[in-house]
Short mmCIF file of C-alpha atoms (C1' of nucleotides) and ligand atoms in Angstrom, two decimals:
data_model
loop_
_atom_site.label_atom_id
_atom_site.label_comp_id
_atom_site.label_asym_id
_atom_site.label_seq_id
_atom_site.Cartn_x
_atom_site.Cartn_y
_atom_site.Cartn_z
CA MET A 8 -26.86 0.76 -4.22
CA LEU A 9 -24.43 -1.06 -1.83
CA ILE A 10 -20.75 -0.41 -1.93
CA GLY A 11 -19.90 -3.39 -4.03
CA GLU A 12 -22.33 -2.31 -6.66
CA LEU A 13 -20.82 1.22 -6.66
CA ALA A 14 -17.32 -0.46 -7.04
CA ARG A 15 -18.55 -2.41 -9.93
CA GLN A 16 -20.08 0.65 -11.75
CA THR A 17 -16.97 2.72 -11.29
CA GLY A 18 -14.09 0.24 -11.48
CA CYS A 19 -13.02 1.52 -8.04
CA GLU A 20 -12.03 -1.07 -5.31
CA VAL A 21 -14.39 -1.11 -2.38
CA GLU A 22 -11.53 -0.41 0.16
CA THR A 23 -10.61 2.60 -1.92
CA ILE A 24 -14.09 3.92 -1.70
CA ARG A 25 -14.07 3.58 2.02
CA TYR A 26 -10.68 5.27 2.14
CA TYR A 27 -12.05 8.23 0.21
CA GLU A 28 -14.82 8.55 2.49
CA ARG A 29 -12.44 8.43 5.53
CA GLU A 30 -10.38 11.13 3.87
CA GLY A 31 -13.45 13.29 3.47
CA LEU A 32 -13.49 13.30 -0.25
CA LEU A 33 -16.59 11.29 -0.68
CA SER A 34 -19.58 12.35 1.46
CA ALA A 35 -20.79 9.65 4.06
CA PRO A 36 -23.63 7.92 2.60
CA LEU A 37 -26.93 6.87 4.52
CA ARG A 38 -26.79 3.52 6.24
CA SER A 39 -29.16 0.68 6.19
CA ALA A 40 -30.52 -0.64 9.55
CA SER A 41 -27.63 -3.14 9.72
CA GLY A 42 -25.01 -0.36 8.96
CA TYR A 43 -24.54 -1.02 5.35
CA ARG A 44 -23.61 2.01 3.13
CA ARG A 45 -26.32 3.00 0.57
CA TYR A 46 -25.33 5.09 -2.21
CA ASN A 47 -27.39 7.07 -4.81
CA ALA A 48 -26.67 8.73 -8.06
CA GLU A 49 -25.22 11.82 -6.58
CA GLN A 50 -22.51 9.85 -4.79
CA LEU A 51 -21.70 8.00 -7.93
CA GLY A 52 -21.12 11.35 -9.48
CA GLU A 53 -18.92 12.33 -6.69
CA LEU A 54 -16.79 9.22 -7.01
CA ASN A 55 -16.52 9.58 -10.79
CA PHE A 56 -15.35 13.06 -10.32
CA ILE A 57 -12.63 11.89 -7.91
CA LEU A 58 -11.53 9.06 -10.21
CA HIS A 59 -11.39 11.39 -13.26
CA CYS A 60 -9.16 13.77 -11.38
CA ARG A 61 -7.01 10.97 -10.07
CA SER A 62 -6.65 9.62 -13.74
CA LEU A 63 -5.19 13.11 -14.50
CA GLY A 64 -2.70 12.44 -11.74
CA MET A 65 -4.08 15.07 -9.31
CA SER A 66 -3.36 14.59 -5.61
CA LEU A 67 -6.30 13.99 -3.20
CA ALA A 68 -5.47 17.45 -1.74
CA ASP A 69 -5.94 19.00 -5.24
CA ILE A 70 -9.15 17.09 -5.55
CA ARG A 71 -10.54 18.28 -2.22
CA GLN A 72 -9.80 21.82 -3.36
CA LEU A 73 -11.53 21.44 -6.65
CA ALA A 74 -14.50 19.76 -4.88
CA ALA A 75 -14.68 22.90 -2.66
CA PHE A 76 -14.77 25.11 -5.73
CA LYS A 77 -17.51 22.97 -7.09
CA ALA A 78 -19.45 23.64 -4.05
CA ASP A 79 -19.25 27.39 -4.10
CA SER A 80 -19.49 28.32 -7.69
CA SER A 81 -19.51 32.11 -7.07
CA LEU A 82 -15.83 32.30 -6.54
CA ALA A 83 -13.33 33.39 -9.10
CA CYS A 84 -11.79 30.47 -11.03
CA ASP A 85 -8.17 31.78 -10.97
CA ASP A 86 -7.12 29.19 -8.47
CA ILE A 87 -8.54 26.40 -10.56
CA ASN A 88 -6.48 27.43 -13.53
CA GLN A 89 -3.43 27.73 -11.22
CA LEU A 90 -4.04 24.29 -9.79
CA ILE A 91 -4.05 22.83 -13.41
CA ASP A 92 -1.08 24.88 -14.37
CA ARG A 93 0.88 23.52 -11.40
CA GLN A 94 -0.18 20.12 -12.35
CA VAL A 95 0.86 20.47 -15.92
CA SER A 96 4.27 21.68 -14.92
CA LYS A 97 4.83 19.01 -12.43
CA VAL A 98 3.95 16.33 -15.10
CA HIS A 99 6.12 18.11 -17.57
CA GLN A 100 9.15 18.09 -15.26
CA GLN A 101 8.58 14.41 -14.40
CA VAL A 102 8.55 13.64 -18.15
CA GLU A 103 11.75 15.54 -18.78
CA SER A 104 13.52 13.80 -15.85
CA LEU A 105 12.29 10.31 -16.93
CA ARG A 106 13.41 10.86 -20.31
CA LEU A 107 16.90 11.70 -19.16
CA LEU A 108 16.64 8.54 -16.95
CA GLU A 109 15.82 6.48 -19.87
CA GLN A 110 18.75 7.71 -21.93
CA GLN A 111 21.11 7.07 -18.89
CA LEU A 112 19.71 3.52 -18.52
CA LEU A 113 20.08 2.85 -22.17
CA ALA A 114 23.75 4.01 -22.19
CA LEU A 115 24.35 1.85 -19.33
CA ARG A 116 22.60 -1.24 -20.85
CA ASP A 117 24.72 -0.70 -23.94
CA ARG A 118 27.82 -1.89 -21.93
CA CYS A 119 26.78 -5.44 -21.97
CA HIS A 120 25.54 -7.41 -24.94
CA ASP A 121 26.85 -10.99 -24.77
CA HIS A 122 26.15 -13.09 -21.87
CA HIS A 123 29.18 -13.84 -19.76
CA THR A 124 30.13 -13.75 -16.06
CA VAL A 125 29.29 -10.97 -13.77
CA ALA A 126 33.19 -10.26 -13.41
CA GLU A 127 33.25 -9.28 -17.15
CA CYS A 128 29.86 -7.44 -17.19
CA GLY A 129 30.29 -3.97 -18.45
CA ILE A 130 27.13 -2.81 -16.64
CA LEU A 131 28.30 -3.82 -13.19
CA GLN A 132 31.79 -2.64 -13.94
CA THR A 133 30.51 0.81 -14.83
CA LEU A 134 28.49 0.94 -11.67
CA VAL A 135 31.34 -0.06 -9.41
CA GLU A 136 33.80 2.35 -11.16
CA ALA A 137 31.29 5.08 -10.83
CA SER A 138 31.02 4.39 -7.06
CA GLU A 139 34.80 4.88 -6.97
CA GLY A 140 34.60 8.34 -8.48
CA GLU A 141 35.37 7.54 -12.21
CA PRO A 142 33.10 8.84 -14.92
CA CYS A 143 30.39 6.80 -16.09
CA VAL A 144 28.39 6.53 -19.51
CA CYS A 145 25.08 7.29 -17.59
CA HIS A 146 26.08 10.46 -15.85
CA THR A 147 28.76 11.66 -18.17
CA PRO A 148 27.37 11.18 -21.71
CA PHE A 149 29.92 13.19 -23.74
CA GLY A 150 33.13 13.51 -22.03
CA GLN A 151 31.92 15.96 -19.54
CA ASP A 152 33.16 16.74 -15.95
CA PRO A 153 33.90 13.42 -14.28
CA HIS A 154 33.47 15.05 -10.79
CA PRO A 155 30.46 15.17 -8.68
CA HIS A 156 27.51 13.00 -9.06
CA PRO A 157 24.41 14.99 -9.57
CA HIS A 158 21.30 13.85 -7.88
CA SER A 159 19.22 13.91 -11.07
CA MET A 160 15.95 12.45 -9.67
CA GLU A 161 14.17 14.60 -6.97
CA LYS A 162 10.95 13.02 -6.57
CA GLN A 163 9.30 10.27 -8.53
CA MET B 14 35.06 9.03 9.37
CA LEU B 15 31.81 9.72 11.30
CA ILE B 16 28.39 9.51 9.79
CA GLY B 17 28.25 13.25 9.41
CA GLU B 18 31.38 13.29 7.36
CA LEU B 19 30.25 10.48 5.24
CA ALA B 20 26.93 12.25 4.71
CA ARG B 21 28.91 15.42 3.56
CA GLN B 22 31.11 13.65 1.22
CA THR B 23 28.35 11.81 -0.47
CA GLY B 24 25.46 14.31 -0.33
CA CYS B 25 23.29 11.83 1.32
CA GLU B 26 21.45 12.62 4.59
CA VAL B 27 22.56 11.09 7.79
CA GLU B 28 19.14 9.61 8.41
CA THR B 29 19.13 7.99 4.98
CA ILE B 30 22.44 6.38 5.72
CA ARG B 31 21.16 4.77 8.81
CA TYR B 32 17.98 3.76 6.85
CA TYR B 33 20.21 1.99 4.32
CA GLU B 34 22.03 0.21 7.00
CA ARG B 35 18.85 -0.80 8.76
CA GLU B 36 17.56 -2.14 5.33
CA GLY B 37 20.77 -4.11 4.88
CA LEU B 38 22.05 -2.26 1.96
CA LEU B 39 24.94 -0.72 3.62
CA SER B 40 27.14 -3.03 5.76
CA ALA B 41 27.20 -2.11 9.49
CA PRO B 42 30.43 -0.20 10.27
CA LEU B 43 32.56 -0.51 13.27
CA ARG B 44 31.77 1.56 16.30
CA SER B 45 33.81 3.63 18.57
CA ALA B 46 33.84 3.13 22.33
CA SER B 47 30.91 5.49 22.78
CA GLY B 48 28.94 3.76 19.91
CA TYR B 49 29.61 6.14 17.09
CA ARG B 50 29.63 4.61 13.63
CA ARG B 51 33.17 4.83 12.00
CA TYR B 52 33.33 4.49 8.38
CA ASN B 53 36.08 3.70 5.88
CA ALA B 54 36.73 4.19 2.15
CA GLU B 55 35.05 0.76 1.44
CA GLN B 56 31.71 1.90 2.86
CA LEU B 57 32.14 5.25 1.02
CA GLY B 58 32.15 3.13 -2.12
CA GLU B 59 29.22 1.09 -0.99
CA LEU B 60 27.15 4.14 -0.28
CA ASN B 61 28.29 5.67 -3.61
CA PHE B 62 27.13 2.65 -5.40
CA ILE B 63 23.70 2.78 -3.77
CA LEU B 64 23.31 6.50 -4.53
CA HIS B 65 24.39 5.93 -8.22
CA CYS B 66 21.83 3.23 -8.69
CA ARG B 67 19.07 5.28 -6.90
CA SER B 68 19.90 8.15 -9.18
CA LEU B 69 19.07 5.70 -12.09
CA GLY B 70 15.73 5.12 -10.44
CA MET B 71 16.34 1.67 -9.18
CA SER B 72 14.51 0.36 -6.25
CA LEU B 73 16.25 -0.70 -3.14
CA ALA B 74 15.37 -4.23 -3.91
CA ASP B 75 17.05 -3.97 -7.21
CA ILE B 76 20.08 -2.42 -5.60
CA ARG B 77 20.20 -5.21 -3.04
CA GLN B 78 20.18 -7.78 -5.94
CA LEU B 79 22.95 -5.95 -7.83
CA ALA B 80 25.05 -5.73 -4.62
CA ALA B 81 24.65 -9.58 -4.32
CA PHE B 82 25.93 -9.94 -7.91
CA LYS B 83 28.86 -7.73 -7.16
CA ALA B 84 29.68 -10.06 -4.22
CA ASP B 85 29.73 -13.18 -6.44
CA SER B 86 31.32 -12.32 -9.58
CA SER B 87 31.29 -15.86 -10.94
CA LEU B 88 27.62 -15.96 -11.79
CA ALA B 89 26.33 -15.29 -15.23
CA CYS B 90 25.33 -11.69 -15.72
CA ASP B 91 22.08 -12.36 -17.59
CA ASP B 92 20.05 -11.34 -14.58
CA ILE B 93 21.86 -8.06 -14.47
CA ASN B 94 20.89 -7.29 -18.03
CA GLN B 95 17.29 -8.31 -17.28
CA LEU B 96 17.11 -6.11 -14.27
CA ILE B 97 18.31 -3.12 -16.35
CA ASP B 98 15.90 -4.11 -19.17
CA ARG B 99 13.02 -4.14 -16.65
CA GLN B 100 14.06 -0.80 -15.45
CA VAL B 101 14.27 0.69 -18.77
CA SER B 102 10.84 -0.57 -19.94
CA LYS B 103 9.35 0.60 -16.47
CA VAL B 104 10.79 4.11 -17.11
CA HIS B 105 9.79 4.04 -20.78
CA GLN B 106 6.12 3.17 -19.77
CA GLN B 107 6.15 5.91 -17.28
CA VAL B 108 7.41 8.37 -19.79
CA GLU B 109 4.52 7.42 -22.18
CA SER B 110 1.78 7.67 -19.64
CA LEU B 111 3.14 11.00 -18.35
CA ARG B 112 3.24 12.39 -21.82
CA LEU B 113 -0.41 11.32 -22.45
CA LEU B 114 -1.18 12.82 -19.16
CA GLU B 115 0.41 16.16 -20.08
CA GLN B 116 -1.67 16.25 -23.30
CA GLN B 117 -4.83 15.51 -21.34
CA LEU B 118 -3.98 18.24 -18.89
CA LEU B 119 -3.23 20.80 -21.58
CA ALA B 120 -6.59 20.04 -23.37
CA LEU B 121 -8.35 20.54 -20.13
CA ARG B 122 -6.44 23.70 -19.39
CA ASP B 123 -7.44 25.03 -22.76
CA ARG B 124 -11.14 25.09 -21.65
CA CYS B 125 -10.57 28.27 -19.57
CA HIS B 126 -8.62 31.37 -20.53
CA ASP B 127 -10.22 34.47 -19.06
CA HIS B 128 -10.78 34.65 -15.43
CA HIS B 129 -14.39 34.61 -14.52
CA THR B 130 -16.40 32.84 -11.85
CA VAL B 131 -16.29 29.16 -11.07
CA ALA B 132 -19.77 28.81 -12.43
CA GLU B 133 -18.57 29.65 -15.87
CA CYS B 134 -15.28 27.89 -15.71
CA GLY B 135 -14.81 25.46 -18.58
CA ILE B 136 -12.37 23.32 -16.63
CA LEU B 137 -14.70 22.60 -13.74
CA GLN B 138 -17.57 22.17 -16.16
CA THR B 139 -15.66 19.66 -18.12
CA LEU B 140 -14.69 17.73 -14.90
CA VAL B 141 -18.27 17.71 -13.56
CA GLU B 142 -19.87 16.64 -16.97
CA ALA B 143 -17.26 13.87 -17.34
CA SER B 144 -18.27 12.62 -13.92
CA GLU B 145 -21.79 12.42 -15.14
CA GLY B 146 -20.70 10.27 -18.02
CA GLU B 147 -20.31 12.69 -20.78
CA PRO B 148 -17.21 12.75 -22.97
CA CYS B 149 -14.45 15.18 -21.99
CA VAL B 150 -11.63 16.72 -23.88
CA CYS B 151 -9.05 15.09 -21.60
CA HIS B 152 -9.96 11.51 -22.18
CA THR B 153 -11.86 11.72 -25.43
CA PRO B 154 -9.46 13.75 -27.61
CA PHE B 155 -10.92 13.21 -31.09
CA GLY B 156 -14.48 12.14 -31.02
CA GLN B 157 -13.87 8.81 -29.64
CA ASP B 158 -16.03 6.55 -27.47
CA PRO B 159 -17.80 8.53 -24.85
CA HIS B 160 -18.18 5.54 -22.81
CA PRO B 161 -16.10 4.10 -19.98
CA HIS B 162 -13.37 6.04 -18.33
CA PRO B 163 -10.09 4.35 -18.72
CA HIS B 164 -7.75 4.14 -15.66
CA SER B 165 -4.86 5.67 -17.63
CA MET B 166 -2.33 5.82 -14.78
CA GLU B 167 -1.40 2.56 -13.16
CA LYS B 168 1.33 3.61 -10.71
CA GLN B 169 3.14 6.87 -10.51
"C1'" DC C 25 31.98 24.21 33.31
"C1'" DT C 26 29.22 25.21 29.86
"C1'" DT C 27 27.73 25.56 25.21
"C1'" DG C 28 27.02 23.70 20.97
"C1'" DA C 29 27.76 20.43 17.49
"C1'" DC C 30 27.74 16.11 16.92
"C1'" DC C 31 26.07 11.30 17.85
"C1'" DT C 32 22.68 7.39 19.48
"C1'" DT C 33 17.98 4.79 19.54
"C1'" DG C 34 13.20 4.58 18.82
"C1'" DT C 35 8.92 5.97 16.87
"C1'" DA C 36 5.78 8.24 13.78
"C1'" DG C 37 4.54 10.57 9.51
"C1'" DC C 38 4.12 11.07 4.37
"C1'" DG C 39 0.58 9.62 -0.02
"C1'" DA C 40 -2.60 6.58 -1.89
"C1'" DC C 41 -3.76 2.99 -1.35
"C1'" DT C 42 -3.87 -2.54 -0.23
"C1'" DA C 43 -4.38 -6.36 2.76
"C1'" DT C 44 -5.43 -8.63 6.45
"C1'" DA C 45 -8.15 -10.26 10.85
"C1'" DG C 46 -12.29 -11.02 12.99
"C1'" DG C 47 -16.60 -10.26 12.85
"C1'" DG C 48 -21.96 -9.36 11.33
"C1'" DT C 49 -25.81 -9.62 7.39
"C1'" DT C 50 -28.42 -11.27 3.72
"C1'" DT C 51 -29.80 -14.35 0.15
"C1'" DG C 52 -30.89 -18.60 -1.84
"C1'" DC C 53 -31.43 -23.36 -1.75
"C1'" DA C 54 -32.25 -28.05 0.13
"C1'" DT D 8 -35.13 -24.71 9.43
"C1'" DG D 9 -30.28 -24.98 8.68
"C1'" DC D 10 -26.56 -23.74 6.27
"C1'" DA D 11 -23.17 -21.74 3.04
"C1'" DA D 12 -21.83 -18.32 -0.03
"C1'" DA D 13 -21.45 -13.75 -0.83
"C1'" DC D 14 -21.65 -9.66 0.79
"C1'" DC D 15 -20.98 -5.98 4.51
"C1'" DC D 16 -18.54 -3.77 8.67
"C1'" DT D 17 -14.50 -1.79 11.68
"C1'" DA D 18 -9.83 -1.62 12.96
"C1'" DT D 19 -5.18 -2.26 12.19
"C1'" DA D 20 -0.81 -2.79 9.67
"C1'" DG D 21 1.83 -3.00 5.60
"C1'" DT D 22 3.80 -0.79 1.19
"C1'" DC D 23 8.15 2.45 -0.50
"C1'" DG D 24 11.98 5.60 0.51
"C1'" DC D 25 12.72 8.34 3.02
"C1'" DT D 26 12.13 12.38 6.70
"C1'" DA D 27 11.20 14.36 11.21
"C1'" DC D 28 10.96 14.27 15.54
"C1'" DA D 29 11.87 13.23 20.86
"C1'" DA D 30 14.96 12.24 24.43
"C1'" DG D 31 19.20 11.34 25.54
"C1'" DG D 32 24.64 10.50 25.38
"C1'" DT D 33 29.58 12.36 23.77
"C1'" DC D 34 33.08 15.40 22.64
"C1'" DA D 35 35.91 19.54 21.77
"C1'" DA D 36 36.49 24.51 22.12
"C1'" DG D 37 36.41 28.52 24.96
ZN1 ZN E 220 26.25 -8.07 -18.28
ZN1 ZN E 221 26.27 7.17 -13.95
ZN1 ZN E 222 -11.49 28.68 -15.10
ZN1 ZN E 223 -11.40 13.36 -19.10
#
DNA sequence: CTTGACCTTGTAGCGACTATAGGGTTTGCA
DNA sequence: TGCAAACCCTATAGTCGCTACAAGGTCAAG
């Protein structure tokens, strides 16, 4: 199986497959006389493992770790559980902060309904006033402290 | 006001301020004889505007657009509303796909409770079996199609 | 006169790809 | 046999929003 066929079977881009090999996630396949990569069922499984983990939002570093565990099955699995737990809490945090973000954006959006000129746009007005230190609907939902602007998003 | 003082007042890193200037988001300030950047209240506002928009998850490209609108206030504000709408729906989509992700991860986590060896770990077993084409708790919640693995996450 | 805190530019790194450029190979068909 | 299309290869640079150096210049206090 050439790389294009593997790409077709997995839905993964050719360039991404080569990238995974470069990163040491996918084992280097045998090459034909002309240097073409030839894949077998084992590597198809490897790639599907990677893609499955990626679809669960795991980092390549995490996947590398999981693959290492897969290789030495006599180890204790506590680290696997921890890895998943970390992933769950990371995702949970992201959900929470994005939900807040959505509320903030909706509150901001609510400042403009009709279409008029920018000068009268409640959205832009809110943003400009907030940059001058005044409270804003997005970050001060119910008459709270008008003071410092929290950096609500850490990493996205 | 030197760059360090501006950084202190806004909670933004010095390097990030210079980065915003390089990217054309923050107007280039006057320089002292020795080349130090000197900021005034206007640029403090500009930076706060940027930071406020960033805290709403907007991209630098979006912020550039908003700043352009701020500059020409005679335009119609429809584009602003659209920009916010796009941002809302992007965030909403992210929330939805992350919530699904969380459920998938929790289902996977549920496959291993006690600590034992990797060979018996239900999590790793699930991941390996899924890579061989079998259905998995994470992507096949209630006896659905065991067939192709959807790429559930587009961009994170 | 030295120390330390500040400032400058330029460059490289992160993560997970994606996209090119500039080639070589294989296959099918006239 | 000639040629084109479809495939493959490597190497390099770009994406986004920073962050972290390195190597040097400036300034105020002691
Ligand atoms: Zn408006
Ligand atoms: Zn706000
Ligand atoms: Zn386990
Ligand atoms: Zn699954």
